[in-house]
Short mmCIF file of C-alpha atoms in Angstrom, two decimals:
data_model
loop_
_atom_site.label_atom_id
_atom_site.label_comp_id
_atom_site.label_asym_id
_atom_site.label_seq_id
_atom_site.Cartn_x
_atom_site.Cartn_y
_atom_site.Cartn_z
CA UNK A 19 112.50 140.60 96.06
CA UNK A 20 113.14 141.18 92.17
CA UNK A 21 110.03 140.99 89.43
CA UNK A 22 112.28 138.54 87.72
CA UNK A 23 112.73 136.43 91.16
CA UNK A 24 109.26 136.35 92.07
CA UNK A 25 107.75 135.25 88.59
CA UNK A 26 110.57 132.46 88.29
CA UNK A 27 109.07 131.36 91.96
CA UNK A 28 105.17 132.24 90.81
CA UNK A 29 105.32 130.10 87.14
CA UNK A 30 107.53 127.03 88.64
CA UNK A 31 105.07 126.98 91.56
CA UNK A 32 102.51 127.18 89.04
CA UNK A 33 104.08 124.29 86.91
CA UNK A 34 104.28 121.86 90.08
CA UNK A 35 101.03 122.34 90.83
CA UNK A 36 99.43 121.84 87.24
CA UNK A 37 101.78 118.27 87.57
CA UNK A 38 100.67 117.61 91.10
CA UNK A 39 97.29 117.67 90.34
CA UNK A 40 97.32 115.80 86.91
CA UNK A 41 99.14 113.16 88.65
CA UNK A 42 96.51 112.60 91.47
CA UNK A 43 94.21 111.83 88.28
CA UNK A 44 95.77 108.75 87.25
CA UNK A 45 95.24 105.63 89.44
CA UNK A 46 98.15 104.26 91.26
CA UNK A 47 99.45 101.31 90.09
CA UNK A 48 101.11 99.61 92.70
CA UNK A 49 98.83 98.42 95.96
CA UNK A 50 101.19 99.56 98.45
CA UNK A 51 100.01 102.53 100.60
CA UNK A 52 101.38 105.85 100.22
CA UNK A 53 103.33 105.05 96.51
CA UNK A 54 103.26 107.35 94.10
CA UNK A 55 105.53 108.97 91.47
CA UNK A 56 105.87 111.96 92.59
CA UNK A 57 106.86 113.94 89.84
CA UNK A 58 105.87 117.74 90.84
CA UNK A 59 109.54 116.83 92.65
CA UNK A 60 111.11 117.59 89.42
CA UNK A 61 110.58 120.73 89.93
CA UNK A 62 111.94 121.35 93.00
CA UNK A 63 114.97 119.98 91.98
CA UNK A 64 115.06 121.99 89.13
CA UNK A 65 114.41 125.22 90.99
CA UNK A 66 117.13 124.07 93.57
CA UNK A 67 119.50 124.26 90.64
CA UNK A 68 117.72 126.83 88.31
CA UNK A 69 117.41 129.49 90.63
CA UNK A 70 118.35 129.13 94.36
CA UNK A 71 117.77 126.31 97.44
CA UNK A 72 115.94 128.91 99.00
CA UNK A 73 113.54 129.69 96.41
CA UNK A 74 113.18 125.87 95.67
CA UNK A 75 112.21 125.62 99.35
CA UNK A 76 109.74 128.24 98.86
CA UNK A 77 108.17 126.84 95.69
CA UNK A 78 107.92 123.32 97.41
CA UNK A 79 105.71 124.62 100.55
CA UNK A 80 103.58 126.74 98.07
CA UNK A 81 103.06 123.90 95.90
CA UNK A 82 102.18 121.29 99.16
CA UNK A 83 99.95 124.11 100.58
CA UNK A 84 97.91 124.94 97.27
CA UNK A 85 98.37 120.86 96.58
CA UNK A 86 96.44 120.05 99.74
CA UNK A 87 94.14 122.82 99.06
CA UNK A 88 92.58 122.00 95.32
CA UNK A 89 93.31 118.06 95.90
CA UNK A 90 93.85 117.13 99.11
CA UNK A 91 92.81 117.05 102.64
CA UNK A 92 94.33 118.47 105.70
CA UNK A 93 95.76 114.58 106.16
CA UNK A 94 97.16 114.63 102.96
CA UNK A 95 98.71 118.09 103.90
CA UNK A 96 100.57 116.48 106.52
CA UNK A 97 101.66 113.86 104.92
CA UNK A 98 103.07 115.93 101.74
CA UNK A 99 104.48 118.98 103.69
CA UNK A 100 106.61 116.03 106.03
CA UNK A 101 107.95 114.38 103.03
CA UNK A 102 108.53 117.66 100.92
CA UNK A 103 110.69 119.23 104.25
CA UNK A 104 112.98 116.03 104.88
CA UNK A 105 113.47 115.67 101.21
CA UNK A 106 114.49 119.40 100.61
CA UNK A 107 116.48 119.00 103.56
CA UNK A 108 118.26 115.90 101.65
CA UNK A 109 118.89 118.02 98.63
CA UNK A 110 120.14 120.95 100.08
CA UNK A 111 122.82 118.55 101.92
CA UNK A 112 123.85 116.75 99.16
CA UNK A 113 124.07 119.95 96.47
CA UNK A 114 127.59 120.29 97.28
CA UNK A 115 128.36 117.37 97.13
CA UNK A 116 127.00 116.26 94.01
CA UNK A 117 127.48 118.18 90.57
CA UNK A 118 124.91 118.96 87.87
CA UNK A 119 125.79 115.31 86.43
CA UNK A 120 124.14 113.41 89.15
CA UNK A 121 121.48 115.10 90.31
CA UNK A 122 119.48 112.08 89.54
CA UNK A 123 121.28 110.71 92.65
CA UNK A 124 120.62 114.08 94.97
CA UNK A 125 116.77 112.53 93.58
CA UNK A 126 116.72 109.38 94.53
CA UNK A 127 118.63 110.41 98.20
CA UNK A 128 115.71 113.12 98.40
CA UNK A 129 113.11 110.19 97.71
CA UNK A 130 114.18 107.74 100.25
CA UNK A 131 113.99 110.83 103.07
CA UNK A 132 110.69 112.09 101.31
CA UNK A 133 108.96 108.14 101.75
CA UNK A 134 110.62 107.21 105.04
CA UNK A 135 109.38 110.66 106.83
CA UNK A 136 105.88 110.20 105.26
CA UNK A 137 105.98 106.67 107.13
CA UNK A 138 107.07 108.20 110.21
CA UNK A 139 103.70 110.54 109.98
CA UNK A 140 101.79 107.15 109.19
CA UNK A 141 102.60 105.84 112.10
CA UNK A 142 102.04 108.45 114.22
CA UNK A 143 98.71 109.58 112.05
CA UNK A 144 97.55 105.49 112.07
CA UNK A 145 98.63 104.93 115.60
CA UNK A 146 100.29 101.68 114.14
CA UNK A 147 103.86 100.72 114.79
CA UNK A 148 103.64 98.02 112.48
CA UNK A 149 103.28 100.36 109.76
CA UNK A 150 107.10 100.91 109.66
CA UNK A 151 107.30 97.13 107.81
CA UNK A 152 105.95 98.66 104.95
CA UNK A 153 109.74 100.73 105.06
CA UNK A 154 111.58 98.33 102.43
CA UNK A 155 108.80 98.90 99.85
CA UNK A 156 108.91 102.51 100.68
CA UNK A 157 112.40 102.37 99.91
CA UNK A 158 112.13 100.21 96.81
CA UNK A 159 109.44 102.81 95.35
CA UNK A 160 111.89 106.11 96.29
CA UNK A 161 114.77 104.62 94.41
CA UNK A 162 112.77 104.22 91.43
CA UNK A 163 110.97 107.03 91.48
CA UNK A 164 113.83 109.42 92.62
CA UNK A 165 115.58 107.87 89.78
CA UNK A 166 113.23 108.42 86.96
CA UNK A 167 112.12 112.16 88.55
CA UNK A 168 116.08 113.13 89.29
CA UNK A 169 116.51 111.66 85.23
CA UNK A 170 113.65 114.39 84.36
CA UNK A 171 115.01 117.12 86.43
CA UNK A 172 118.62 116.46 85.06
CA UNK A 173 117.42 116.87 81.34
CA UNK A 174 115.26 119.59 81.94
CA UNK A 175 117.56 121.87 83.55
CA UNK A 176 120.28 121.19 80.42
CA UNK A 177 117.32 122.43 78.61
CA UNK A 178 116.80 125.39 80.77
CA UNK A 179 120.26 126.55 81.04
CA UNK A 180 120.51 127.15 77.39
CA UNK A 181 117.21 129.59 77.62
CA UNK A 182 118.93 131.60 80.32
CA UNK A 183 116.43 131.67 82.77
CA UNK A 184 118.03 133.02 85.29
CA UNK B 24 133.91 118.31 94.38
CA UNK B 25 132.98 114.59 92.65
CA UNK B 26 133.73 111.96 95.44
CA UNK B 27 131.25 109.30 94.56
CA UNK B 28 131.23 107.80 90.88
CA UNK B 29 127.78 106.80 89.11
CA UNK B 30 128.59 103.12 89.37
CA UNK B 31 129.12 103.24 93.15
CA UNK B 32 125.74 105.09 93.28
CA UNK B 33 124.29 102.31 90.95
CA UNK B 34 126.04 99.69 92.90
CA UNK B 35 124.70 101.02 96.31
CA UNK B 36 121.45 101.94 94.76
CA UNK B 37 121.03 98.48 93.69
CA UNK B 38 122.50 97.14 96.78
CA UNK B 39 119.41 98.97 98.60
CA UNK B 40 116.78 97.54 96.24
CA UNK B 41 117.95 93.89 96.54
CA UNK B 42 118.24 94.25 100.66
CA UNK B 43 114.65 95.76 100.64
CA UNK B 44 113.45 92.91 98.23
CA UNK B 45 114.89 90.47 100.33
CA UNK B 46 113.27 91.53 103.67
CA UNK B 47 110.03 91.59 101.72
CA UNK B 48 109.86 88.12 100.52
CA UNK B 49 110.89 87.52 104.32
CA UNK B 50 108.22 88.92 105.77
CA UNK B 51 105.70 87.78 103.27
CA UNK B 52 106.46 84.02 103.94
CA UNK B 53 106.54 84.41 107.61
CA UNK B 54 104.00 81.48 108.92
CA UNK B 55 102.29 81.77 112.04
CA UNK B 56 100.14 79.48 113.91
CA UNK B 57 97.46 82.32 115.50
CA UNK B 58 95.49 84.21 113.09
CA UNK B 59 94.10 87.14 115.43
CA UNK B 60 92.61 90.10 113.12
CA UNK B 61 92.62 93.60 114.85
CA UNK B 62 90.44 96.30 112.64
CA UNK B 63 91.26 99.85 114.18
CA UNK B 64 89.27 103.17 112.71
CA UNK B 65 91.09 106.50 113.57
CA UNK B 66 93.55 104.84 115.98
CA UNK B 67 91.30 102.89 118.11
CA UNK B 68 90.74 99.02 118.34
CA UNK B 69 87.23 98.49 116.99
CA UNK B 70 86.98 94.41 116.38
CA UNK B 71 89.87 91.42 117.47
CA UNK B 72 88.34 88.32 115.52
CA UNK B 73 90.39 85.16 115.64
CA UNK B 74 90.40 84.06 112.23
CA UNK B 75 90.77 80.19 112.59
CA UNK B 76 87.75 80.27 114.38
CA UNK B 77 85.99 81.62 111.36
CA UNK B 78 83.73 79.08 109.46
CA UNK B 79 81.09 81.32 107.31
CA UNK B 80 82.51 84.60 105.86
CA UNK B 81 80.63 87.48 106.65
CA UNK B 82 81.38 91.31 106.33
CA UNK B 83 81.65 93.85 108.93
CA UNK B 84 80.49 97.62 107.55
CA UNK B 85 82.61 100.58 108.78
CA UNK B 86 81.40 104.28 108.25
CA UNK B 87 83.53 104.40 104.91
CA UNK B 88 84.65 100.47 104.50
CA UNK B 89 83.52 97.06 104.41
CA UNK B 90 85.89 94.52 105.51
CA UNK B 91 85.73 90.82 104.30
CA UNK B 92 86.23 88.10 107.34
CA UNK B 93 87.19 84.61 106.11
CA UNK B 94 88.58 81.50 107.27
CA UNK B 95 92.22 82.18 107.80
CA UNK B 96 92.08 85.39 105.89
CA UNK B 97 90.72 88.80 106.17
CA UNK B 98 90.52 91.36 103.39
CA UNK B 99 89.23 94.94 102.49
CA UNK B 100 86.18 94.47 100.25
CA UNK B 101 85.25 98.06 99.24
CA UNK B 102 86.14 101.80 100.47
CA UNK B 103 84.86 105.20 99.28
CA UNK B 104 88.11 106.31 99.11
CA UNK B 105 89.22 107.47 95.10
CA UNK B 106 92.77 105.41 95.45
CA UNK B 107 91.24 101.99 96.55
CA UNK B 108 94.71 100.81 97.42
CA UNK B 109 93.29 99.16 100.69
CA UNK B 110 90.76 97.11 98.60
CA UNK B 111 94.00 95.86 95.91
CA UNK B 112 95.86 95.06 98.27
CA UNK B 113 93.96 91.74 98.69
CA UNK B 114 93.80 89.40 101.30
CA UNK B 115 96.40 89.14 104.18
CA UNK B 116 97.28 85.66 106.03
CA UNK B 117 99.64 86.70 108.35
CA UNK B 118 101.40 89.45 110.47
CA UNK B 119 103.59 90.60 107.71
CA UNK B 120 101.87 93.67 106.38
CA UNK B 121 98.63 95.39 107.47
CA UNK B 122 95.89 96.46 105.26
CA UNK B 123 95.94 100.05 105.26
CA UNK B 124 93.51 102.51 104.33
CA UNK B 125 95.30 105.95 104.53
CA UNK B 126 92.42 108.44 103.80
CA UNK B 127 89.88 107.05 106.12
CA UNK B 128 92.46 106.12 108.75
CA UNK B 129 91.07 102.22 108.97
CA UNK B 130 93.83 99.86 109.39
CA UNK B 131 93.47 95.43 109.46
CA UNK B 132 96.06 94.00 111.67
CA UNK B 133 96.89 90.55 112.08
CA UNK B 134 98.86 89.63 115.43
CA UNK B 135 100.55 86.76 116.84
CA UNK B 136 99.20 87.37 120.29
CA UNK B 137 98.31 83.74 121.28
CA UNK B 138 95.41 83.38 123.72
CA UNK B 139 93.20 85.93 122.92
CA UNK B 140 89.97 84.83 123.52
CA UNK B 141 87.55 88.17 123.56
CA UNK B 142 86.17 88.17 120.05
CA UNK B 143 84.16 91.35 119.90
CA UNK B 144 81.82 92.57 117.47
CA UNK B 145 80.24 89.41 116.31
#
């Protein structure tokens, strides 16, 4: 592992963690359980396209773990990890299918996978099958937030490529 | 490899939103006769209340939450968690969407199991 790779992973993890903690301070606007913007996912996508998918996975897991240590709980860790892993799997699957001008769409699919994974975890943790009825809410939220974070990631990547970070 | 155009993607996502919104509307408008509220904490059923038989509103104190029980409706009055999502979910009158407090693992659910006589807790 080169020093440059370690540094890139460390910097992007720090950025993702900062965004994660900052976002946690913003009150949730919608009174539906489990919905938030998920701004730190911008970094997961940026890392997947800027570095590699493997590094993006490392950054995502580090952010999820450290995010729970600094600003969450054990429960929050399970939700974040399940959502993060599923979203990451979708990014890996769609990486080759969509080009760099359609990162926003990859982000939407990843967000849907993220939210549905969290819903399944919620059903298990709360021991309540009725919670599954929140699925339509979470799909709508995923399309909106996923498109937003995806566009943000796409624009950031356009700038970062010029800096020749890799 | 570019297989799907942006326009097609937008149509797919818009259709997904519309289908979800439609199902939410159908769920929310659903009426039901029996209003049996169940209050769960950490996956265990603590209270079963027939909301149609409630004449005077009262509150139930849970370790981290306060539930407001009224005639025909039920809501979370307060919670000690930072996000307060369960409080802002407001009053529920049917079984469409349970009130969920994820941090404290509390859930208020309305079922349509008719013929439940056992009213515990009060």
